mmCIF file of C-alpha atoms in Angstrom:
data_model
loop_
_atom_site.group_PDB
_atom_site.id
_atom_site.type_symbol
_atom_site.label_atom_id
_atom_site.label_comp_id
_atom_site.label_asym_id
_atom_site.label_seq_id
_atom_site.Cartn_x
_atom_site.Cartn_y
_atom_site.Cartn_z
ATOM 1 C CA MET A 1 48.623 -66.746 -8.796
ATOM 2 C CA LYS A 2 51.858 -64.645 -9.217
ATOM 3 C CA THR A 3 53.773 -65.444 -12.542
ATOM 4 C CA LYS A 4 57.322 -65.586 -9.578
ATOM 5 C CA GLU A 5 54.464 -68.326 -7.700
ATOM 6 C CA PHE A 6 53.751 -70.409 -11.003
ATOM 7 C CA LEU A 7 58.219 -70.373 -11.573
ATOM 8 C CA ASN A 8 58.628 -71.387 -8.471
ATOM 9 C CA ILE A 9 55.866 -74.343 -9.087
ATOM 10 C CA ILE A 10 57.655 -75.911 -12.074
ATOM 11 C CA GLU A 11 61.106 -75.373 -10.206
ATOM 12 C CA SER A 12 60.360 -77.550 -7.569
ATOM 13 C CA HIS A 13 58.939 -80.254 -9.919
ATOM 14 C CA LEU A 14 61.377 -80.597 -12.752
ATOM 15 C CA ASP A 15 61.515 -84.281 -12.673
ATOM 16 C CA LYS A 16 57.572 -84.113 -13.492
ATOM 17 C CA GLN A 17 55.609 -83.609 -16.733
ATOM 18 C CA LEU A 18 53.632 -80.222 -16.670
ATOM 19 C CA VAL A 19 49.503 -80.638 -17.716
ATOM 20 C CA PHE A 20 46.788 -77.544 -17.394
ATOM 21 C CA GLU A 21 44.016 -78.153 -16.780
ATOM 22 C CA TYR A 22 41.741 -76.210 -18.207
ATOM 23 C CA ALA A 23 38.047 -76.934 -16.819
ATOM 24 C CA PRO A 24 37.357 -79.930 -14.283
ATOM 25 C CA THR A 25 38.656 -82.842 -16.177
ATOM 26 C CA LYS A 26 39.530 -81.323 -19.061
ATOM 27 C CA TRP A 27 43.165 -81.171 -20.132
ATOM 28 C CA VAL A 28 45.393 -79.646 -22.254
ATOM 29 C CA GLY A 29 46.390 -82.198 -24.656
ATOM 30 C CA ALA A 30 49.802 -83.308 -23.966
ATOM 31 C CA ASN A 31 50.374 -81.942 -28.045
ATOM 32 C CA TYR A 32 51.083 -78.654 -26.762
ATOM 33 C CA HIS A 33 53.177 -75.979 -27.040
ATOM 34 C CA ILE A 34 54.273 -73.297 -25.378
ATOM 35 C CA THR A 35 53.784 -70.509 -28.916
ATOM 36 C CA GLU A 36 54.318 -67.419 -26.556
ATOM 37 C CA VAL A 37 55.235 -65.471 -23.188
ATOM 38 C CA LYS A 38 54.032 -62.088 -23.118
ATOM 39 C CA ASN A 39 54.288 -59.092 -21.091
ATOM 40 C CA THR A 40 51.307 -57.228 -21.496
ATOM 41 C CA THR A 41 51.088 -54.199 -20.018
ATOM 42 C CA ILE A 42 46.425 -52.601 -19.707
ATOM 43 C CA ASP A 43 46.131 -48.769 -20.122
ATOM 44 C CA ALA A 44 42.747 -48.232 -19.566
ATOM 45 C CA VAL A 45 39.361 -46.061 -18.691
ATOM 46 C CA ASP A 46 36.214 -47.441 -16.735
ATOM 47 C CA CYS A 47 32.826 -46.902 -18.005
ATOM 48 C CA GLY A 48 32.481 -44.599 -14.753
ATOM 49 C CA GLY A 49 35.822 -42.019 -16.709
ATOM 50 C CA ARG A 50 38.338 -44.125 -13.771
ATOM 51 C CA SER A 51 42.113 -44.885 -15.163
ATOM 52 C CA ASP A 52 43.425 -47.692 -14.304
ATOM 53 C CA ALA A 53 47.117 -49.275 -15.447
ATOM 54 C CA TRP A 54 48.431 -53.101 -14.911
ATOM 55 C CA GLN A 55 50.530 -55.583 -15.689
ATOM 56 C CA GLU A 56 50.141 -59.830 -16.655
ATOM 57 C CA THR A 57 52.309 -62.688 -18.318
ATOM 58 C CA VAL A 58 50.372 -64.188 -20.611
ATOM 59 C CA ILE A 59 51.437 -67.628 -21.425
ATOM 60 C CA GLN A 60 49.782 -68.747 -25.199
ATOM 61 C CA LEU A 61 49.008 -72.481 -24.915
ATOM 62 C CA TRP A 62 48.388 -74.389 -28.731
ATOM 63 C CA GLU A 63 48.043 -77.876 -29.171
ATOM 64 C CA SER A 64 49.434 -79.161 -32.189
ATOM 65 C CA PRO A 65 47.433 -80.904 -35.309
ATOM 66 C CA THR A 66 50.625 -82.855 -36.750
ATOM 67 C CA GLU A 67 51.190 -84.257 -32.526
ATOM 68 C CA ILE A 68 47.173 -85.310 -32.410
ATOM 69 C CA GLY A 69 47.273 -88.555 -30.214
ATOM 70 C CA LYS A 70 50.940 -88.029 -28.196
ATOM 71 C CA ARG A 71 51.070 -88.932 -24.878
ATOM 72 C CA THR A 72 53.791 -87.257 -22.913
ATOM 73 C CA TYR A 73 53.758 -83.893 -22.136
ATOM 74 C CA LEU A 74 56.394 -81.168 -22.132
ATOM 75 C CA THR A 75 58.490 -81.707 -18.693
ATOM 76 C CA ALA A 76 58.396 -79.063 -16.094
ATOM 77 C CA LYS A 77 61.767 -78.772 -17.225
ATOM 78 C CA LYS A 78 61.637 -78.360 -20.543
ATOM 79 C CA ALA A 79 59.028 -75.610 -19.367
ATOM 80 C CA SER A 80 61.933 -74.069 -16.981
ATOM 81 C CA GLU A 81 63.802 -73.788 -19.608
ATOM 82 C CA ILE A 82 61.743 -71.399 -21.690
ATOM 83 C CA PHE A 83 60.838 -69.280 -19.683
ATOM 84 C CA GLN A 84 64.904 -68.861 -18.303
ATOM 85 C CA ARG A 85 65.325 -68.371 -21.939
ATOM 86 C CA VAL A 86 62.399 -65.498 -22.578
ATOM 87 C CA ASP A 87 62.916 -63.677 -19.831
ATOM 88 C CA GLY A 88 67.060 -63.457 -20.976
ATOM 89 C CA ILE A 89 65.292 -62.010 -23.865
ATOM 90 C CA LYS A 90 62.877 -59.874 -22.438
ATOM 91 C CA PRO A 91 62.943 -60.069 -18.550
ATOM 92 C CA LEU A 92 59.910 -61.425 -17.078
ATOM 93 C CA LEU A 93 57.055 -59.517 -15.082
ATOM 94 C CA LEU A 94 57.771 -61.889 -11.878
ATOM 95 C CA ASP A 95 54.976 -59.954 -9.908
ATOM 96 C CA THR A 96 52.045 -59.820 -12.317
ATOM 97 C CA ASP A 97 48.945 -62.078 -11.978
ATOM 98 C CA ILE A 98 49.583 -65.396 -14.772
ATOM 99 C CA LYS A 99 47.674 -65.911 -17.159
ATOM 100 C CA PHE A 100 47.225 -68.788 -19.859
ATOM 101 C CA GLU A 101 45.906 -68.040 -23.222
ATOM 102 C CA TYR A 102 44.237 -71.808 -24.669
ATOM 103 C CA GLY A 103 41.800 -72.755 -27.352
ATOM 104 C CA ASN A 104 40.699 -75.519 -28.951
ATOM 105 C CA ALA A 105 37.723 -77.095 -31.117
ATOM 106 C CA ASP A 106 35.807 -77.904 -27.782
ATOM 107 C CA PHE A 107 36.997 -74.535 -25.744
ATOM 108 C CA HIS A 108 36.717 -71.284 -27.336
ATOM 109 C CA ALA A 109 40.139 -69.405 -27.004
ATOM 110 C CA ALA A 110 39.884 -67.585 -23.894
ATOM 111 C CA GLN A 111 43.187 -66.238 -21.367
ATOM 112 C CA LEU A 112 41.837 -68.625 -17.766
ATOM 113 C CA ASN A 113 43.726 -67.558 -14.528
ATOM 114 C CA ALA A 114 46.099 -70.391 -12.656
ATOM 115 C CA SER A 115 44.378 -71.448 -9.257
ATOM 116 C CA GLY A 116 46.557 -73.591 -8.174
ATOM 117 C CA PHE A 117 48.251 -77.493 -8.840
ATOM 118 C CA GLU A 118 48.252 -80.650 -8.193
ATOM 119 C CA VAL A 119 50.547 -83.668 -8.713
ATOM 120 C CA ILE A 120 48.447 -86.169 -10.260
ATOM 121 C CA ASP A 121 49.920 -89.431 -11.507
ATOM 122 C CA GLY A 122 53.738 -88.187 -11.153
ATOM 123 C CA LYS A 123 52.301 -85.290 -13.176
ATOM 124 C CA LEU A 124 52.310 -81.623 -11.973
ATOM 125 C CA VAL A 125 48.511 -80.112 -12.910
ATOM 126 C CA ILE A 126 48.454 -76.846 -12.968
ATOM 127 C CA LYS A 127 44.235 -75.414 -12.551
ATOM 128 C CA LEU A 128 42.908 -72.948 -15.006
ATOM 129 C CA HIS A 129 39.710 -71.362 -15.211
ATOM 130 C CA THR A 130 37.812 -68.820 -16.664
ATOM 131 C CA TYR A 131 36.474 -65.846 -14.547
ATOM 132 C CA GLN A 132 33.466 -63.263 -15.072
ATOM 133 C CA THR A 133 33.613 -59.815 -15.667
ATOM 134 C CA ASP A 134 32.864 -57.354 -13.942
ATOM 135 C CA CYS A 135 31.540 -53.615 -13.508
ATOM 136 C CA LYS A 136 34.687 -51.503 -11.908
ATOM 137 C CA ALA A 137 32.572 -48.468 -11.795
ATOM 138 C CA LYS A 138 30.295 -50.004 -9.273
ATOM 139 C CA SER A 139 29.488 -47.375 -6.464
ATOM 140 C CA GLU A 140 28.881 -44.395 -9.260
ATOM 141 C CA CYS A 141 27.300 -46.166 -11.963
ATOM 142 C CA MET A 142 25.275 -49.164 -11.189
ATOM 143 C CA PRO A 143 22.128 -48.779 -8.949
ATOM 144 C CA SER A 144 22.364 -49.539 -5.128
ATOM 145 C CA GLU A 145 19.965 -52.487 -3.837
ATOM 146 C CA LYS A 146 17.196 -50.732 -2.615
ATOM 147 C CA GLU A 147 16.645 -48.906 -5.981
ATOM 148 C CA GLU A 148 14.569 -49.726 -8.480
ATOM 149 C CA VAL A 149 16.248 -50.833 -12.286
ATOM 150 C CA GLN A 150 14.192 -48.837 -13.605
ATOM 151 C CA THR A 151 13.871 -45.779 -11.720
ATOM 152 C CA SER A 152 17.782 -45.746 -11.915
ATOM 153 C CA SER A 153 19.188 -42.809 -14.044
ATOM 154 C CA CYS A 154 22.295 -44.676 -13.598
ATOM 155 C CA CYS A 155 23.718 -45.338 -17.352
ATOM 156 C CA THR A 156 22.731 -42.527 -18.777
ATOM 157 C CA PRO A 157 24.430 -39.570 -20.296
ATOM 158 C CA ALA A 158 23.853 -37.608 -17.151
ATOM 159 C CA VAL A 159 25.591 -39.692 -14.865
ATOM 160 C CA GLY A 160 28.388 -39.994 -17.989
ATOM 161 C CA CYS A 161 29.001 -43.288 -17.148
ATOM 162 C CA CYS A 162 28.267 -46.584 -19.656
#
């Protein structure tokens, strides 16, 4: 999901509480706060030696230990106001992928992608999901399905990757 799409979704549901589902049937607690909005630039080199760069928006969610047991969530309107304030200080990167950084005692800290939303019981639920890492240089570094992994020269110094 792009940042602009996320913002449009919350703008369309200002009257609803904003809930994040970080795994099936697991929700960020009502005691969460949006503690940071990051415009991030990734400047990377993959194992095949190819350079790549892109930008992302990362929203950090944090559960306040002093508000455990809180029953009402941040409203989409309040979240929208937070993003407007941020945009006035550091313009949001609207065409970037949006990720949510979150973790709790039962779930390791991770960056999660937004995969969609739904309205449940009058609440706007943003669906988050983890993602797998991947090799971007598979075509150069990884053996084809026909090659045997044991006889492959993949990931050797002679190949120059991995």
